[in-house]
Coordinates of C-alpha atoms and ligand atoms in Angstrom, one line a residue:
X1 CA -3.2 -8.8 -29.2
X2 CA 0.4 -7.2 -28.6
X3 CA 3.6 -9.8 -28.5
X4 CA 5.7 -7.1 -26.7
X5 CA 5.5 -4.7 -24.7
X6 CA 8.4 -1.8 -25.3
X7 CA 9.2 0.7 -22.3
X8 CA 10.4 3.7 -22.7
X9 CA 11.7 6.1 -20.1
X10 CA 9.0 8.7 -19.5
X11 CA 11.9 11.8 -19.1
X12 CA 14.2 11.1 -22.0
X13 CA 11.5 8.8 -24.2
X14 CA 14.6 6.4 -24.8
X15 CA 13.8 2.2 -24.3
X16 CA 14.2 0.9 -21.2
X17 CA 13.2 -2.6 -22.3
X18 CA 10.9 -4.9 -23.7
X19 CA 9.2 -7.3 -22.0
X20 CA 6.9 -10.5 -23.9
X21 CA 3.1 -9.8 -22.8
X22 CA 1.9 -13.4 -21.9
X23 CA -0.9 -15.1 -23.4
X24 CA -4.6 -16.1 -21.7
X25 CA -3.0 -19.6 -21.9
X26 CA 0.1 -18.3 -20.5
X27 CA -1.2 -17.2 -17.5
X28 CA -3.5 -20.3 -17.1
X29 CA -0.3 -22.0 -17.4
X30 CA 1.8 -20.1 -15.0
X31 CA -0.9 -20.4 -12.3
X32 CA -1.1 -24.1 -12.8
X33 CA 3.2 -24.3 -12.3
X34 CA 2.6 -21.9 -9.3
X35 CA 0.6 -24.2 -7.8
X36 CA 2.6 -27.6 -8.4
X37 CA 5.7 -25.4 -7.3
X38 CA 3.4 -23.9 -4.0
X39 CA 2.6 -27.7 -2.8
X40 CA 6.3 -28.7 -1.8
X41 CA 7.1 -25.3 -0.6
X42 CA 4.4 -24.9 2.2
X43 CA 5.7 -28.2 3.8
X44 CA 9.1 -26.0 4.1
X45 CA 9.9 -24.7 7.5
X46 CA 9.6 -20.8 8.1
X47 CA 13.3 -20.8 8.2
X48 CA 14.1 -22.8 5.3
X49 CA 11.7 -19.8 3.6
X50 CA 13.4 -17.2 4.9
X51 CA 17.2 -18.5 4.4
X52 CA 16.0 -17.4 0.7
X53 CA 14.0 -14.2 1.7
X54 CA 17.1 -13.1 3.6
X55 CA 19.8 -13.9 0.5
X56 CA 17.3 -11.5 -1.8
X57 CA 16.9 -8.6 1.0
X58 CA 20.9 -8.6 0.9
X59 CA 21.3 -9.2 -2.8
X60 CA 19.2 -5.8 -3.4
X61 CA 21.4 -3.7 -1.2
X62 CA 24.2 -5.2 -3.3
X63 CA 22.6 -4.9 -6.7
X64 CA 21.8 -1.5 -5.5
X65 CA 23.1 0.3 -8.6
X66 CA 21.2 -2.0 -11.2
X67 CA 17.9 -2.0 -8.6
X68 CA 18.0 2.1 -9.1
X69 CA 18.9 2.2 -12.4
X70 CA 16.2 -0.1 -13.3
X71 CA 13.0 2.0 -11.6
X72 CA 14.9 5.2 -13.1
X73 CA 14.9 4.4 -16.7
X74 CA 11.0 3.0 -16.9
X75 CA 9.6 5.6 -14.2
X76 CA 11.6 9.0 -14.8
X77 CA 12.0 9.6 -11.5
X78 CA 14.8 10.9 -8.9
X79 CA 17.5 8.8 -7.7
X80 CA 16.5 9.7 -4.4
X81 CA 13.1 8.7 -5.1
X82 CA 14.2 4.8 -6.5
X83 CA 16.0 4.8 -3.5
X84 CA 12.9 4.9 -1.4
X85 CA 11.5 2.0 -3.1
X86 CA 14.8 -0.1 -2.4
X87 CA 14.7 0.6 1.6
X88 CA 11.2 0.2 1.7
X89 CA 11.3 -3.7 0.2
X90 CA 14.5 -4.5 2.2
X91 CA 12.7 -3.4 5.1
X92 CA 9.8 -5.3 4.6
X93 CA 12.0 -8.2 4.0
X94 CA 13.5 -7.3 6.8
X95 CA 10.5 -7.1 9.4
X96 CA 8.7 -10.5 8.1
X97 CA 12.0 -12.2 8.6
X98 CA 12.3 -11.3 12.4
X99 CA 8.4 -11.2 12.9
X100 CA 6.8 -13.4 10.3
X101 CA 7.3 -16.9 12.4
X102 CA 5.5 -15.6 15.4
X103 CA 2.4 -13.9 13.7
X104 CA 2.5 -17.5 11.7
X105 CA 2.9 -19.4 14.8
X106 CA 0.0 -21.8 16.0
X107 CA -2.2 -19.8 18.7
X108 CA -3.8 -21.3 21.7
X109 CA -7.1 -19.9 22.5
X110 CA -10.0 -20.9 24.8
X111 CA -11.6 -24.3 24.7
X112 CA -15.4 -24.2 24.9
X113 CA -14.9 -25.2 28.4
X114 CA -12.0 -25.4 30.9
X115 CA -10.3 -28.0 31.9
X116 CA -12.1 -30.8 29.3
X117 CA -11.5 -28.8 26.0
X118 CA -9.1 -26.6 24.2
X119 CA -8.4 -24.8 21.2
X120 CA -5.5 -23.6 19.0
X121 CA -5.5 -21.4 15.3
X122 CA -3.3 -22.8 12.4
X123 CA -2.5 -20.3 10.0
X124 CA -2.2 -22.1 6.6
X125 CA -1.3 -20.4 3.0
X126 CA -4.2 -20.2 0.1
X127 CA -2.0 -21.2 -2.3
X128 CA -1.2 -18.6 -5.4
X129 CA -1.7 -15.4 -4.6
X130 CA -2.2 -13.3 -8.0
X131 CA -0.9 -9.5 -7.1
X132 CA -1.5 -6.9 -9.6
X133 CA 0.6 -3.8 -9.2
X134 CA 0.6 -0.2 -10.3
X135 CA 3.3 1.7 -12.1
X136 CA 3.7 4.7 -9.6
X137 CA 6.4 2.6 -7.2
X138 CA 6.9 -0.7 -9.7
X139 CA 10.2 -2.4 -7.7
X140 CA 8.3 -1.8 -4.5
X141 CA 4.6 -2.8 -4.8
X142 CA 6.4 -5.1 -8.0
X143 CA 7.9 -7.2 -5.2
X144 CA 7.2 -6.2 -1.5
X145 CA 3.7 -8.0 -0.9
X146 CA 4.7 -11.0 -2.3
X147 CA 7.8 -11.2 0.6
X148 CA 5.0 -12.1 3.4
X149 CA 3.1 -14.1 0.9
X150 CA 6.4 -16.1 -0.1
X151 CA 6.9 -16.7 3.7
X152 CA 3.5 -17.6 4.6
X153 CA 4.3 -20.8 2.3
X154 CA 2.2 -19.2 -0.6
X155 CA 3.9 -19.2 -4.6
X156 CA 3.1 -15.5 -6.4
X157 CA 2.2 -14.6 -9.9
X158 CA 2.6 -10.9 -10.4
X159 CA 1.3 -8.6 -12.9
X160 CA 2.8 -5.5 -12.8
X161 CA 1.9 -2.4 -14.9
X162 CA 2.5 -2.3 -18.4
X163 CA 4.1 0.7 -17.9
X164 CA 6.7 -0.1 -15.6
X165 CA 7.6 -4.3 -15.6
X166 CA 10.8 -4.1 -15.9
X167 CA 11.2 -3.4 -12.2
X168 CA 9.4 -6.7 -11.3
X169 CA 11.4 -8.8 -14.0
X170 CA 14.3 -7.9 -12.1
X171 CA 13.1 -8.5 -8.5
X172 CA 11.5 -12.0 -10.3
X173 CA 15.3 -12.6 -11.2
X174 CA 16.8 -11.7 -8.0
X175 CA 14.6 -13.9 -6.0
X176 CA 15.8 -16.9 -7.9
X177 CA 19.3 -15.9 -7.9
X178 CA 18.6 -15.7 -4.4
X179 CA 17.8 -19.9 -4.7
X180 CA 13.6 -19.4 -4.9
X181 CA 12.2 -22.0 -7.2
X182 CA 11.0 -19.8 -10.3
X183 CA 7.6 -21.5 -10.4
X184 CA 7.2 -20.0 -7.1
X185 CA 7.5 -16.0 -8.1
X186 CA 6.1 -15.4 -11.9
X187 CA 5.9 -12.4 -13.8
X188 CA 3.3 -12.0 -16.5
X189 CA 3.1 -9.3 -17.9
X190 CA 0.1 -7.4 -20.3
X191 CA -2.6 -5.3 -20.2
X192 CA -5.6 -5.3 -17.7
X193 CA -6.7 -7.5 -19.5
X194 CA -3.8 -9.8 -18.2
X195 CA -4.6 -9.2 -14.7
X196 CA -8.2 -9.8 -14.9
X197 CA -7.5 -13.1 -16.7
X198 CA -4.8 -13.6 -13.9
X199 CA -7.9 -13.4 -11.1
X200 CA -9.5 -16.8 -12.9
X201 CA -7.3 -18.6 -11.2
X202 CA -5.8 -17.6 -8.4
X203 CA -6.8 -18.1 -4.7
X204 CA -6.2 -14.5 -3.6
X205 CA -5.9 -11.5 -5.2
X206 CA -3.8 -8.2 -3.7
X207 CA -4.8 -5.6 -5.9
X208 CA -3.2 -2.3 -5.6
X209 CA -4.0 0.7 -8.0
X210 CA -7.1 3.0 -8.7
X211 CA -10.7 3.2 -7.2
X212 CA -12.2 2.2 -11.0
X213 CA -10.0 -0.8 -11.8
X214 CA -10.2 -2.0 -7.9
X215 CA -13.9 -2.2 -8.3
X216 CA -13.6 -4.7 -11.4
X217 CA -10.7 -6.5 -9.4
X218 CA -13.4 -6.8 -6.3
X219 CA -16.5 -8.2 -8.4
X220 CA -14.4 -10.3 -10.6
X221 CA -12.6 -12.4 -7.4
X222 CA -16.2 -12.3 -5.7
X223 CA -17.7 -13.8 -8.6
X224 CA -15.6 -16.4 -7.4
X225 CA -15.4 -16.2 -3.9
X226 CA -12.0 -15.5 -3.6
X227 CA -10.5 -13.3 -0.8
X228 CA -8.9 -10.5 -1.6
X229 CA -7.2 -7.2 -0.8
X230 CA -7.9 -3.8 -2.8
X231 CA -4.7 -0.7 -1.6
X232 CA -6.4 2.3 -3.7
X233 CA -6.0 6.0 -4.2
X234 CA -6.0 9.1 -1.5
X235 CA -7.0 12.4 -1.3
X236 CA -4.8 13.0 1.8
X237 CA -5.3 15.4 4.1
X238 CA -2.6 17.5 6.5
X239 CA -4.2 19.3 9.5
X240 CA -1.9 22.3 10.4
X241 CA -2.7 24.1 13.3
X242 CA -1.4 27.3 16.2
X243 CA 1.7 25.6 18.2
X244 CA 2.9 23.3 15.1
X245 CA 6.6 24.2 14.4
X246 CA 6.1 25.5 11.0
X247 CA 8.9 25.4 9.4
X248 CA 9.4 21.8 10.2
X249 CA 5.9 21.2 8.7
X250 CA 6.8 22.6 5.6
X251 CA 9.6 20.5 5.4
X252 CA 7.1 17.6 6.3
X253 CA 4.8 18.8 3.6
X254 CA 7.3 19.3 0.7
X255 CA 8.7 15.5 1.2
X256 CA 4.9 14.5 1.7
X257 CA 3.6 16.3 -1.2
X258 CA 6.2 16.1 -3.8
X259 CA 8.3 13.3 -3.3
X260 CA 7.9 11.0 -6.5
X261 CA 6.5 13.7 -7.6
X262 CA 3.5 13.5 -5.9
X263 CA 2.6 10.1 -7.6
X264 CA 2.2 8.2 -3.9
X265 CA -0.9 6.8 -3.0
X266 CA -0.6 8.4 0.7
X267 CA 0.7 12.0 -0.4
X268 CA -0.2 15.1 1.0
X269 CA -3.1 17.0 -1.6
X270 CA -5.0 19.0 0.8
X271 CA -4.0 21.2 3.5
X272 CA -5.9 22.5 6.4
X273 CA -4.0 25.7 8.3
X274 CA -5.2 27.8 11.3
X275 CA -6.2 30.7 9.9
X276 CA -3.9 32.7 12.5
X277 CA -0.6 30.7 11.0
X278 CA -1.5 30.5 7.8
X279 CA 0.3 33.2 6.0
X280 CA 3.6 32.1 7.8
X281 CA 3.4 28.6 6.8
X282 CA 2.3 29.1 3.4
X283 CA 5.7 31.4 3.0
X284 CA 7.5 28.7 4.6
X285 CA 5.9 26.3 2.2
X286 CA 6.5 28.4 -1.2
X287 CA 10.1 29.3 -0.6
X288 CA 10.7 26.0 0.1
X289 CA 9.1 25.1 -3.0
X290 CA 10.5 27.0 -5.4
X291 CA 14.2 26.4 -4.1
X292 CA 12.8 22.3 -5.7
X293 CA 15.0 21.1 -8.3
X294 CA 13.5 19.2 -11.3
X295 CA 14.6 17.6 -14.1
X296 CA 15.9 13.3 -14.6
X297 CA 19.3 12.7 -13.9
X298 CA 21.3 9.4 -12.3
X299 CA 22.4 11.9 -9.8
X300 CA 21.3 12.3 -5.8
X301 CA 20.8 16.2 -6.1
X302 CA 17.3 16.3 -7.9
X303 CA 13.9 16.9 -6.1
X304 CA 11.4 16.3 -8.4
X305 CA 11.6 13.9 -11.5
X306 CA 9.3 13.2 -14.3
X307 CA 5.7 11.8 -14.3
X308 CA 5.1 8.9 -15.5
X309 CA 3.7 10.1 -18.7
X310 CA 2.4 12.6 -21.2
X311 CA -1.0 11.7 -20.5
X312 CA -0.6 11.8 -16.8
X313 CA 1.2 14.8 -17.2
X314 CA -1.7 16.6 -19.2
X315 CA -4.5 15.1 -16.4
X316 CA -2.5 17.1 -13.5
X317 CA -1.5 20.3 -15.6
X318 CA -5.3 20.0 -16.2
X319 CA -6.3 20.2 -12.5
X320 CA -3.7 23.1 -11.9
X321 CA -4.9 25.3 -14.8
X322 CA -8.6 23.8 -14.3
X323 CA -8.2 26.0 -10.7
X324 CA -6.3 28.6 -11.7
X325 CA -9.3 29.5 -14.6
X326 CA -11.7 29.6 -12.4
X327 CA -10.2 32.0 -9.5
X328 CA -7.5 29.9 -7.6
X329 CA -4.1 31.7 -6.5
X330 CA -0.8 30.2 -7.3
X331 CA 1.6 30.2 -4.5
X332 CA 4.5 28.5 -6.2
X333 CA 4.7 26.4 -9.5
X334 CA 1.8 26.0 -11.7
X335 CA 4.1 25.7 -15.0
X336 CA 5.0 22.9 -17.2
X337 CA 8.7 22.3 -18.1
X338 CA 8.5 21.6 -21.7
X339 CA 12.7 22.4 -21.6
X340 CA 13.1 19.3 -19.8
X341 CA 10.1 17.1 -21.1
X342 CA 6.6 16.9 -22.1
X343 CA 6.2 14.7 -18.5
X344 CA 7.5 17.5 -16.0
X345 CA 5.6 19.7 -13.7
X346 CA 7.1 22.7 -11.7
X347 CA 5.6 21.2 -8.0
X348 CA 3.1 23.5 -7.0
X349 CA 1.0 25.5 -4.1
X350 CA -2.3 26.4 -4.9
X351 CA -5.0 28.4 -2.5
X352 CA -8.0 29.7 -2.8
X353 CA -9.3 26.4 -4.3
X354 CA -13.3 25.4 -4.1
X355 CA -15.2 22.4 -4.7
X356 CA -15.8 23.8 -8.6
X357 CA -12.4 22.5 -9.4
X358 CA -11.5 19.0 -10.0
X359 CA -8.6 19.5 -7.9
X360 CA -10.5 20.2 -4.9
X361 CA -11.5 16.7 -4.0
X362 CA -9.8 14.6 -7.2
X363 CA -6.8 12.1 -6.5
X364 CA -4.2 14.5 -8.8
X365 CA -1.5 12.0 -8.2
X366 CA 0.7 14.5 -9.2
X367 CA 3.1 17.9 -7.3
X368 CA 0.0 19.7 -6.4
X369 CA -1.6 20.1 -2.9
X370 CA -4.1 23.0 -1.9
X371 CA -3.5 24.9 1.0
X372 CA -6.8 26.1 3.2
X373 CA -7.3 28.3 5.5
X374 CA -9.8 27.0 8.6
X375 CA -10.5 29.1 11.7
X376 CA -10.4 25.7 14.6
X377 CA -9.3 21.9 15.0
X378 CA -13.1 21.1 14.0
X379 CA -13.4 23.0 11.2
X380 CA -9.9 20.9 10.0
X381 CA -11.1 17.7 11.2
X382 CA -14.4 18.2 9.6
X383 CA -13.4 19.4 6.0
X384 CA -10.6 16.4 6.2
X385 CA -13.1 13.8 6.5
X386 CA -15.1 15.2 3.9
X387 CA -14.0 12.8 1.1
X388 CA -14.9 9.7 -0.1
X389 CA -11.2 8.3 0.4
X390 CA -9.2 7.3 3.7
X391 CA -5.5 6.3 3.3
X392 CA -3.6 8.6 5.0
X393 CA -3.2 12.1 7.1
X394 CA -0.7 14.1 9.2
X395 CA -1.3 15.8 12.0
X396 CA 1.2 19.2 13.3
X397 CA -0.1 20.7 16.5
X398 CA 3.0 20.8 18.2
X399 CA 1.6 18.6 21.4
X400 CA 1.4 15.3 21.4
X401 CA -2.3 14.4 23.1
X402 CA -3.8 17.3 21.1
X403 CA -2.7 15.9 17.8
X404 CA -3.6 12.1 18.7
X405 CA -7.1 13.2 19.6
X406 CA -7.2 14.7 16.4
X407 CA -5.5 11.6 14.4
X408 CA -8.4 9.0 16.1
X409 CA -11.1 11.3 14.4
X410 CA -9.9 11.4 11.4
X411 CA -11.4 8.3 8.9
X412 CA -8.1 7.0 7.6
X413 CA -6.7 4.1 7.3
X414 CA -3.5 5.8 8.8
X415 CA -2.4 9.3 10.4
X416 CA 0.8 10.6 11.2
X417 CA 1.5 13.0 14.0
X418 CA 4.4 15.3 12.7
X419 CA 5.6 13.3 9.8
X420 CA 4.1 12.9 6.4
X421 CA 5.0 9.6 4.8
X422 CA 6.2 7.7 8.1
X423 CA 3.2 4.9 8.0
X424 CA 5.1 3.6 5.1
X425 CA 8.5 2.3 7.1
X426 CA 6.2 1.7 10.4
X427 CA 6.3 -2.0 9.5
X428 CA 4.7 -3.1 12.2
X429 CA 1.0 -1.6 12.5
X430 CA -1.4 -2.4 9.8
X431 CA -1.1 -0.1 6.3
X432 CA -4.4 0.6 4.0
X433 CA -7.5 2.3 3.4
X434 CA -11.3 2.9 4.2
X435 CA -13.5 4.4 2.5
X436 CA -13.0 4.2 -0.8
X437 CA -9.1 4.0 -0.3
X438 CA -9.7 0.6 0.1
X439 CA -10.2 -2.6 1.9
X440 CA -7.7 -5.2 3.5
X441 CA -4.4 -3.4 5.4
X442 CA -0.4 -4.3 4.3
X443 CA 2.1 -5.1 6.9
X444 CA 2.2 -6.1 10.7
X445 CA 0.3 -9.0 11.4
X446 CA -2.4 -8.4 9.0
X447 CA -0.2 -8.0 6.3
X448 CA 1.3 -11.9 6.4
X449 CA -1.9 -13.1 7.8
X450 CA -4.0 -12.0 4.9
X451 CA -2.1 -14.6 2.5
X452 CA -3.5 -17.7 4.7
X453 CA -6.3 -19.1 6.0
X454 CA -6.9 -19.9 10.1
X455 CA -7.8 -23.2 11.1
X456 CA -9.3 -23.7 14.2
X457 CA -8.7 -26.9 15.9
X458 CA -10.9 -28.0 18.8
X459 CA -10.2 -30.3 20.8
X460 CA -12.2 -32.3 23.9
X461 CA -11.2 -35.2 26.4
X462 CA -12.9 -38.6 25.5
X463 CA -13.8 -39.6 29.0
X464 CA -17.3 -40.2 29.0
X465 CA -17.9 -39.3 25.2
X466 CA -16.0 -35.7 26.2
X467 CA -17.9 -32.3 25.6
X468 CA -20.5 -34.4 23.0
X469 CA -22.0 -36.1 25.4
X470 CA -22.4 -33.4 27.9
X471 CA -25.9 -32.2 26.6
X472 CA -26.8 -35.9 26.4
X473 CA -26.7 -36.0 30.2
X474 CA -29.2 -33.3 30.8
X475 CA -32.5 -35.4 31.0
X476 CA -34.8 -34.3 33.9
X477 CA -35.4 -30.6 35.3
X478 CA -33.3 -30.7 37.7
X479 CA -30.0 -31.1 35.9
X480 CA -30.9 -28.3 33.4
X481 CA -31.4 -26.4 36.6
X482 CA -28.0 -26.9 37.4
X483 CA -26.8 -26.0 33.7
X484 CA -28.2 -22.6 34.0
X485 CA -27.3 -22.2 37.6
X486 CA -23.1 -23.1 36.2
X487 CA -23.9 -20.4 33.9
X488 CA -24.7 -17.9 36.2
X489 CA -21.5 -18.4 38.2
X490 CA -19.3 -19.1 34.9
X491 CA -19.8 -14.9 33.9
X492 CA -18.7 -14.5 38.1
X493 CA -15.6 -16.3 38.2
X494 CA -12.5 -14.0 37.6
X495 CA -10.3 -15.2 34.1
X496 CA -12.7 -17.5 33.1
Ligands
NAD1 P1 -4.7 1.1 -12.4 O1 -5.9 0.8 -11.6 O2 -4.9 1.7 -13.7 O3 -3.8 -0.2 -12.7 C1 -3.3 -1.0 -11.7 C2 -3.0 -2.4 -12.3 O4 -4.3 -3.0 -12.6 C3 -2.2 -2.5 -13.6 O5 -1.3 -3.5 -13.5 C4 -3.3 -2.7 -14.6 O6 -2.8 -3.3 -15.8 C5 -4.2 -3.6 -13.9 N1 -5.6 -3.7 -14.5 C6 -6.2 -2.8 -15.3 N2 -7.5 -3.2 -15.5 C7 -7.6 -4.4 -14.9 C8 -8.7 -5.3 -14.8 N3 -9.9 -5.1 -15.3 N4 -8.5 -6.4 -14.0 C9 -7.4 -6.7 -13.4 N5 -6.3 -5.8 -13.5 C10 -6.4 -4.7 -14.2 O7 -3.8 2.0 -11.5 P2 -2.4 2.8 -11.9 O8 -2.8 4.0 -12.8 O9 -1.4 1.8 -12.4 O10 -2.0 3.3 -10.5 C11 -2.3 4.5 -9.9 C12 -3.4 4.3 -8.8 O11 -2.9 3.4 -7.9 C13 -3.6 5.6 -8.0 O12 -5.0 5.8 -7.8 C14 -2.9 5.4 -6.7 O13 -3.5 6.1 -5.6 C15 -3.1 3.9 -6.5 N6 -2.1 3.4 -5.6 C16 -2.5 2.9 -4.4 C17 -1.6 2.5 -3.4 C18 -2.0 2.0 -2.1 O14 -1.2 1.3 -1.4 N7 -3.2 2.3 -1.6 C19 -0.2 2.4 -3.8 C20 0.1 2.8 -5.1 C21 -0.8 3.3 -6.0

């Protein structure tokens, strides 16, 4: 088994880092401090949480330079891009700290009946939550879930991907500079192998990554009837149609499509256009493409960085030169820029793509979307839903009812009405997949509640042996006359 784990940077191939891969005993180990360190911290107030949650949200914005850095060097990617993952975990932070208490706090619900019973929900932690993250965002997925879990009164042991820890190491280091007890955040780092000894002891898992892995993920916490939450991949679709402001849309389209260079689990890979607009938009669309500016640099003016690797790199070239064999037209790209690296793709608009090419309903993850042509909003709504994921869409009809009307037929998780990647920052509503894309949702209630378990707690006057005893009194006809009868006039009564 391997001691170390050595990170290089994807664009340049320089090291980034090294980080120890931990042992099976390790993460046994980890998992047991975790949950020593988990018992005194769930008897901590919210606030006494969040004073801590709220020193790391405002130590990122400081550290911003080494936070940046950090997710350049072991990703490749743009400033711009690293940036996005910074604002995305502070504003998680953010929204839990101002929210979190009163999706937490206990509920009062309907007693069996009125006036001799009542009833409240407790929501109370699991314990360790084991989160295994992906390498395409690894500061942001590295640390953001475990924010709600933290506050919920859970501890977190993270595995991140071994291509990209650093990014967690750091956040692990920040959040006990920010005064967290380091038994309550742990990095270990490895292998899959790592994370699916990681799920043998933990008492929920938040998985996010691909369809194949999740699977694993899903019957190995099953197997012992853990909870857990799978985020998974997208084929996401954008429905364009007559009255959408185009050139807007093609702005909406270039962010959603090739920002992080296209290695987001809700970007933009298919396209639907009215067949009447389509010619304009795809213009709109290419000569906004091709003004893109690639390479890795610290500096704010690049577009599009690197992928993550070669081997990624050769899987998306693959689907671009897979279409483009077999009769698909380049709009704009479709080139590899071995001047600047082995791991850069020129973004790209393809057309003319059928279901005989991979990239016609395979996750590319990568700066390629398909643009195609459809004659009406059914023919669009159909072909979108014809894929085995859900995570995300857009809708551009330029009127608001139309495009709603559209968005609730669509089976995703998530839809956005003239915007691209907006469900991302929209902290409040619920964030995740069906289909294949998925099963549990991140943020808004659902997104803190998912780290504990509700209690209900009943509760019944003792007068007379209280709500127990009223089924002893029903002994002759007559009274379970008068039962029914209540019954009758129970569904009558208004707010009962
Ligand atoms: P991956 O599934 O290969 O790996 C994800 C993590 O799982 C890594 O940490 C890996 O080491 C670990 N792992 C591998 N085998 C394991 C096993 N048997 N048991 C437990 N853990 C194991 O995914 P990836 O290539 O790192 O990420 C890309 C995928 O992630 C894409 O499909 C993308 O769409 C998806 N993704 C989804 C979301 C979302 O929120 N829905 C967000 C980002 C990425």
């Amino acid at each position: 088994m391997e001691t170390f784990l050595e990170i290089r940077n994807p664009a340049t191939g320089e090291l980034a880092g090294r980080v120890e891969c931990a042992t099976h005993l390790q993460i046994a180990d980890s998992v047991a401090r975790a949950r020593r360190a988990q018992k005194k911290w769930r008897a901590r107030s919210f606030d006494e949480r969040g004073a801590i949650i709220r020193r790391f949200h405002d130590l990122i914005l400081d550290r911003q330079v080494q936070v940046l850095d950090t997710i350049q060097q072991e990703t490749g990617k743009t400033r711009r891009d690293a940036l996005a993952e910074l604002v995305t975990v502070a504003g998680t932070a953010r929204y839990y700290l101002k929210h979190g208490a009163r999706h937490l706090a206990v509920s009062k619900r309907r007693g069996a009946v009125p006036a001799i019973t009542s009833a409240e929900v407790v929501y109370k932690p699991y314990g360790v939550a084991g989160l295994i993250t992906p390498w395409n965002y690894p500061f942001l997925l590295g640390i953001a879930d475990a924010l709600p879990a933290l506050l919920a009164g859970n501890a977190v042991v993270i595995k991140p991907s071994e291509l990209t820890p650093l990014s967690a190491v750091l956040a692990e280091s920040l959040l006990v500079e920010s005064g967290l007890d380091p038994d309550l955040a742990i990095v270990v780092n490895g292998r899959g192998d790592a994370g699916a000894e990681l799920i043998k002891y933990v008492d929920y898992v938040g998985f996010t990554g691909g369809i194949e892995t999740g699977r694993k993920v899903a019957v190995a916490a099953s197997e012992r009837l853990i909870p857990y939450s799978l985020e998974l991949g997208g084929k996401n679709p954008m429905i364009v149609l007559e009255g959408a402001p185009i050139e807007q849309a093609a702005i909406g389209l270039i962010a959603g499509a090739f920002s992080n260079s296209g290695q987001t689990c809700i970007s933009i890979e298919r396209v639907f256009v009215q067949q009447s607009i389509f010619e304009e938009f795809a213009r709109a669309v290419t000569e906004k493409t091709a003004k893109l500016k690639i390479g890795f640099s610290p500096s704010w003016d690049l577009d599009v960085g690197s992928l993550i690797s070669r081997a990624h790199a050769d899987k998306t070239f693959w689907h671009i030169e897979r279409a483009v064999t077999n009769g698909a037209k380049l709009l704009a790209g479709g080139k590899r820029r071995l001047d600047l690296g082995e791991t850069f793709i020129q973004p790209t608009v393809l057309s003319g793509v059928n279901d005989s090419m991979a990239v016609f309903s395979e996750e590319t993850f990568g700066p390629v979307v398909a643009l195609y042509p459809v004659q009406t909003a059914e023919e669009a709504i159909e072909r979108a839903n014809d894929s085995v994921y859900g995570l995300n869409a857009s809708v551009w009809t330029g009127e608001g009812k139309r495009a709603r009307e559209i968005a609730r037929r669509l089976e995703t998780g998530s839809t956005g009405i003239n915007s691209t990647l907006l469900i991302y920052h929209s902290f409040d509503v619920p964030m995740g997949g069906v289909k294949q894309s998925g099963i549990g949702r991140r943020h808004g209630a659902q997104g803190i509640l998912r780290y504990t378990q509700a209690q209900s707690i009943v509760s019944s006057i003792a007068a007379g042996g209280g709500y127990d005893a009223l089924a002893l009194n029903i002994t002759n006809e007559k009274t379970a006359r008068a039962v029914i009868q209540a019954m009758k006039l129970w569904r009558r009564i208004p707010g009962l």
